[in-house]
């Protein structure tokens, strides 16, 4: 086990021995011609598990979300999402730059839209505007602390959106974590939306790749957008093989990550000078800040690095994400390092503050 405890993100997971073996042995072909048997198998298993007609393998969550947005919309149309959505904060402004859409970003207390947040912003096309084409929901909600949409809240959005003739796309980067926390199948969550992009390369531990699911015609359109973006990956079976192992095996162990996140949350709540924010931890992501007068969060991030504990964050907010390459002993080490740096008076807090770089997750 590495001496570094890397809690920056579950995007940092290393492929398991089973994934490496599958990659080594993968049968491959030209996926742009639809001839890679391993990619084909991954796509059909993903569609089956998610309960949708079809699936397409894409290089990243960002490409999956943005290709889906492009396929659902026309330039000038509007997209409604929560204001902390990954699609607007961390995807290079692509809803505007690539799809030419106007985003109506809605603030909510918990990072999750309710139908009543959406209705006042819905606009049918008129002589003055192109109207709402898409509602986007993120599940789990990364920047809100890995929060999970209640299934009924999603079902209401899905029902009402359908009646209004508006599509719903889910950024389900961590939908397997959401399903575990909700005690339902991923297909129950997928049933509430028209399309979803989920990631193999986060908590599921694959080295590369995400999947977009939806109905057949929509997925054919996403496939064309993927090609236009340079995402036709030829003998992609080499990486899809790891994705298949991730899809079949990794959901069984996600409870360990949630238990580790609960452990970290419990210890942070008990540590003088820290505040868990939000206080609710449902999956594998948690955020905390230091209280006024204590070591600033940005500096704490730098100091933890000297203990071999890596965390992410922005400004005073620190993020920790549990995953398959950090075990309970690693989480205990992280807490010990945090407490050592928060120790009152003297040693560590009087150390020279180091310059703090830009914010990054
Ligand atoms: N999130 C990364 C950073 O970009 C913030 C992380 O470390 O959490 N949707 C959600 C909800 C995500 O959290 C991410 C990645 C993506 C989409 C994008 O996935 P990739 O990195 O595969 O493009």
PDB file of C-alpha atoms in Angstrom, residues 154-269:
ATOM      1  CA  UNK A 154     -36.470  12.709  -9.444  1.00  0.00           C
ATOM      2  CA  UNK A 155     -39.612  10.845 -10.447  1.00  0.00           C
ATOM      3  CA  UNK A 156     -41.661  14.046 -10.106  1.00  0.00           C
ATOM      4  CA  UNK A 157     -39.170  15.980 -12.243  1.00  0.00           C
ATOM      5  CA  UNK A 158     -39.247  13.198 -14.850  1.00  0.00           C
ATOM      6  CA  UNK A 159     -43.060  13.043 -14.937  1.00  0.00           C
ATOM      7  CA  UNK A 160     -43.627  16.787 -15.101  1.00  0.00           C
ATOM      8  CA  UNK A 161     -40.829  17.373 -17.618  1.00  0.00           C
ATOM      9  CA  UNK A 162     -42.338  14.764 -19.917  1.00  0.00           C
ATOM     10  CA  UNK A 163     -45.727  16.461 -19.684  1.00  0.00           C
ATOM     11  CA  UNK A 164     -44.010  19.783 -20.522  1.00  0.00           C
ATOM     12  CA  UNK A 165     -42.162  18.237 -23.493  1.00  0.00           C
ATOM     13  CA  UNK A 166     -38.725  18.862 -21.958  1.00  0.00           C
ATOM     14  CA  UNK A 167     -35.974  16.221 -21.731  1.00  0.00           C
ATOM     15  CA  UNK A 168     -34.083  15.344 -18.546  1.00  0.00           C
ATOM     16  CA  UNK A 169     -30.397  14.400 -18.539  1.00  0.00           C
ATOM     17  CA  UNK A 170     -28.646  13.081 -15.447  1.00  0.00           C
ATOM     18  CA  UNK A 171     -24.970  13.575 -14.761  1.00  0.00           C
ATOM     19  CA  UNK A 172     -24.747  10.269 -12.930  1.00  0.00           C
ATOM     20  CA  UNK A 173     -20.966  10.289 -12.638  1.00  0.00           C
ATOM     21  CA  UNK A 174     -21.444   8.575  -9.251  1.00  0.00           C
ATOM     22  CA  UNK A 175     -24.871   7.015  -9.776  1.00  0.00           C
ATOM     23  CA  UNK A 176     -23.758   3.673  -8.314  1.00  0.00           C
ATOM     24  CA  UNK A 177     -22.965   5.509  -5.064  1.00  0.00           C
ATOM     25  CA  UNK A 178     -26.388   7.151  -5.283  1.00  0.00           C
ATOM     26  CA  UNK A 179     -28.128   3.798  -5.769  1.00  0.00           C
ATOM     27  CA  UNK A 180     -26.296   2.253  -2.823  1.00  0.00           C
ATOM     28  CA  UNK A 181     -27.239   5.162  -0.558  1.00  0.00           C
ATOM     29  CA  UNK A 182     -30.857   5.108  -1.776  1.00  0.00           C
ATOM     30  CA  UNK A 183     -31.182   1.353  -1.393  1.00  0.00           C
ATOM     31  CA  UNK A 184     -32.433   1.004  -4.974  1.00  0.00           C
ATOM     32  CA  UNK A 185     -31.121  -0.283  -8.304  1.00  0.00           C
ATOM     33  CA  UNK A 186     -29.334   2.092 -10.688  1.00  0.00           C
ATOM     34  CA  UNK A 187     -32.076   1.259 -13.182  1.00  0.00           C
ATOM     35  CA  UNK A 188     -34.690   2.742 -10.787  1.00  0.00           C
ATOM     36  CA  UNK A 189     -32.783   6.024 -10.898  1.00  0.00           C
ATOM     37  CA  UNK A 190     -32.226   5.832 -14.671  1.00  0.00           C
ATOM     38  CA  UNK A 191     -35.964   5.219 -15.190  1.00  0.00           C
ATOM     39  CA  UNK A 192     -36.677   8.789 -14.022  1.00  0.00           C
ATOM     40  CA  UNK A 193     -34.584  10.462 -16.749  1.00  0.00           C
ATOM     41  CA  UNK A 194     -34.306  10.392 -20.552  1.00  0.00           C
ATOM     42  CA  UNK A 195     -30.541  10.028 -20.564  1.00  0.00           C
ATOM     43  CA  UNK A 196     -27.680   9.560 -18.169  1.00  0.00           C
ATOM     44  CA  UNK A 197     -23.920   9.716 -18.270  1.00  0.00           C
ATOM     45  CA  UNK A 198     -22.176   7.619 -15.606  1.00  0.00           C
ATOM     46  CA  UNK A 199     -18.468   7.175 -14.993  1.00  0.00           C
ATOM     47  CA  UNK A 200     -16.509   3.941 -14.894  1.00  0.00           C
ATOM     48  CA  UNK A 201     -13.392   5.866 -13.910  1.00  0.00           C
ATOM     49  CA  UNK A 202     -14.489   7.259 -10.537  1.00  0.00           C
ATOM     50  CA  UNK A 203     -15.664   5.083  -7.640  1.00  0.00           C
ATOM     51  CA  UNK A 204     -15.902   2.079  -9.950  1.00  0.00           C
ATOM     52  CA  UNK A 205     -12.129   2.266 -10.392  1.00  0.00           C
ATOM     53  CA  UNK A 206     -11.619   1.852 -14.148  1.00  0.00           C
ATOM     54  CA  UNK A 207      -8.674   3.790 -15.563  1.00  0.00           C
ATOM     55  CA  UNK A 208     -10.695   5.513 -18.317  1.00  0.00           C
ATOM     56  CA  UNK A 209     -14.201   5.954 -19.564  1.00  0.00           C
ATOM     57  CA  UNK A 210     -17.826   6.838 -19.077  1.00  0.00           C
ATOM     58  CA  UNK A 211     -21.082   5.607 -20.595  1.00  0.00           C
ATOM     59  CA  UNK A 212     -24.083   7.496 -21.925  1.00  0.00           C
ATOM     60  CA  UNK A 213     -27.396   5.636 -21.871  1.00  0.00           C
ATOM     61  CA  UNK A 214     -30.747   6.540 -23.391  1.00  0.00           C
ATOM     62  CA  UNK A 215     -33.065   5.503 -26.185  1.00  0.00           C
ATOM     63  CA  UNK A 216     -31.676   4.118 -29.432  1.00  0.00           C
ATOM     64  CA  UNK A 217     -32.042   7.204 -31.648  1.00  0.00           C
ATOM     65  CA  UNK A 218     -30.596   9.487 -29.016  1.00  0.00           C
ATOM     66  CA  UNK A 219     -27.569   7.232 -28.494  1.00  0.00           C
ATOM     67  CA  UNK A 220     -26.947   7.110 -32.257  1.00  0.00           C
ATOM     68  CA  UNK A 221     -26.865  10.922 -32.217  1.00  0.00           C
ATOM     69  CA  UNK A 222     -24.472  10.936 -29.218  1.00  0.00           C
ATOM     70  CA  UNK A 223     -22.254   8.506 -31.148  1.00  0.00           C
ATOM     71  CA  UNK A 224     -22.029  11.010 -34.014  1.00  0.00           C
ATOM     72  CA  UNK A 225     -21.258  13.868 -31.632  1.00  0.00           C
ATOM     73  CA  UNK A 226     -18.578  11.723 -29.983  1.00  0.00           C
ATOM     74  CA  UNK A 227     -16.997  11.164 -33.404  1.00  0.00           C
ATOM     75  CA  UNK A 228     -17.186  14.877 -34.200  1.00  0.00           C
ATOM     76  CA  UNK A 229     -15.330  15.594 -30.971  1.00  0.00           C
ATOM     77  CA  UNK A 230     -12.571  13.150 -31.864  1.00  0.00           C
ATOM     78  CA  UNK A 231     -13.844  10.522 -29.461  1.00  0.00           C
ATOM     79  CA  UNK A 232     -13.862   7.633 -31.957  1.00  0.00           C
ATOM     80  CA  UNK A 233     -11.357   5.449 -30.134  1.00  0.00           C
ATOM     81  CA  UNK A 234     -10.700   2.569 -32.557  1.00  0.00           C
ATOM     82  CA  UNK A 235      -9.352  -0.479 -30.628  1.00  0.00           C
ATOM     83  CA  UNK A 236     -10.854   0.835 -27.395  1.00  0.00           C
ATOM     84  CA  UNK A 237     -11.545  -2.699 -26.157  1.00  0.00           C
ATOM     85  CA  UNK A 238      -8.237  -2.490 -24.309  1.00  0.00           C
ATOM     86  CA  UNK A 239      -9.702   0.059 -21.908  1.00  0.00           C
ATOM     87  CA  UNK A 240     -13.324  -1.079 -22.194  1.00  0.00           C
ATOM     88  CA  UNK A 241     -12.208  -4.443 -20.763  1.00  0.00           C
ATOM     89  CA  UNK A 242     -11.305  -2.708 -17.503  1.00  0.00           C
ATOM     90  CA  UNK A 243     -14.631  -0.877 -17.693  1.00  0.00           C
ATOM     91  CA  UNK A 244     -16.490  -4.195 -17.864  1.00  0.00           C
ATOM     92  CA  UNK A 245     -14.732  -5.449 -14.729  1.00  0.00           C
ATOM     93  CA  UNK A 246     -15.542  -2.124 -13.044  1.00  0.00           C
ATOM     94  CA  UNK A 247     -19.204  -2.374 -14.031  1.00  0.00           C
ATOM     95  CA  UNK A 248     -19.646  -5.978 -12.869  1.00  0.00           C
ATOM     96  CA  UNK A 249     -17.445  -6.045  -9.769  1.00  0.00           C
ATOM     97  CA  UNK A 250     -16.935  -2.606  -8.261  1.00  0.00           C
ATOM     98  CA  UNK A 251     -20.487  -1.773  -7.153  1.00  0.00           C
ATOM     99  CA  UNK A 252     -20.196  -4.672  -4.655  1.00  0.00           C
ATOM    100  CA  UNK A 253     -17.483  -2.869  -2.694  1.00  0.00           C
ATOM    101  CA  UNK A 254     -18.730   0.735  -2.725  1.00  0.00           C
ATOM    102  CA  UNK A 255     -20.191   0.284   0.765  1.00  0.00           C
ATOM    103  CA  UNK A 256     -16.611   0.268   2.096  1.00  0.00           C
ATOM    104  CA  UNK A 257     -16.075   3.766   0.685  1.00  0.00           C
ATOM    105  CA  UNK A 258     -19.325   4.981   2.246  1.00  0.00           C
ATOM    106  CA  UNK A 259     -18.343   3.462   5.610  1.00  0.00           C
ATOM    107  CA  UNK A 260     -14.939   5.159   5.421  1.00  0.00           C
ATOM    108  CA  UNK A 261     -16.610   8.474   4.599  1.00  0.00           C
ATOM    109  CA  UNK A 262     -18.873   8.013   7.650  1.00  0.00           C
ATOM    110  CA  UNK A 263     -15.804   7.312   9.783  1.00  0.00           C
ATOM    111  CA  UNK A 264     -14.071  10.493   8.517  1.00  0.00           C
ATOM    112  CA  UNK A 265     -17.251  12.539   9.004  1.00  0.00           C
ATOM    113  CA  UNK A 266     -17.673  11.280  12.575  1.00  0.00           C
ATOM    114  CA  UNK A 267     -14.078  12.137  13.484  1.00  0.00           C
ATOM    115  CA  UNK A 268     -14.295  15.571  11.858  1.00  0.00           C
ATOM    116  CA  UNK A 269     -17.486  16.344  13.795  1.00  0.00           C
TER     117      UNK A 269
END
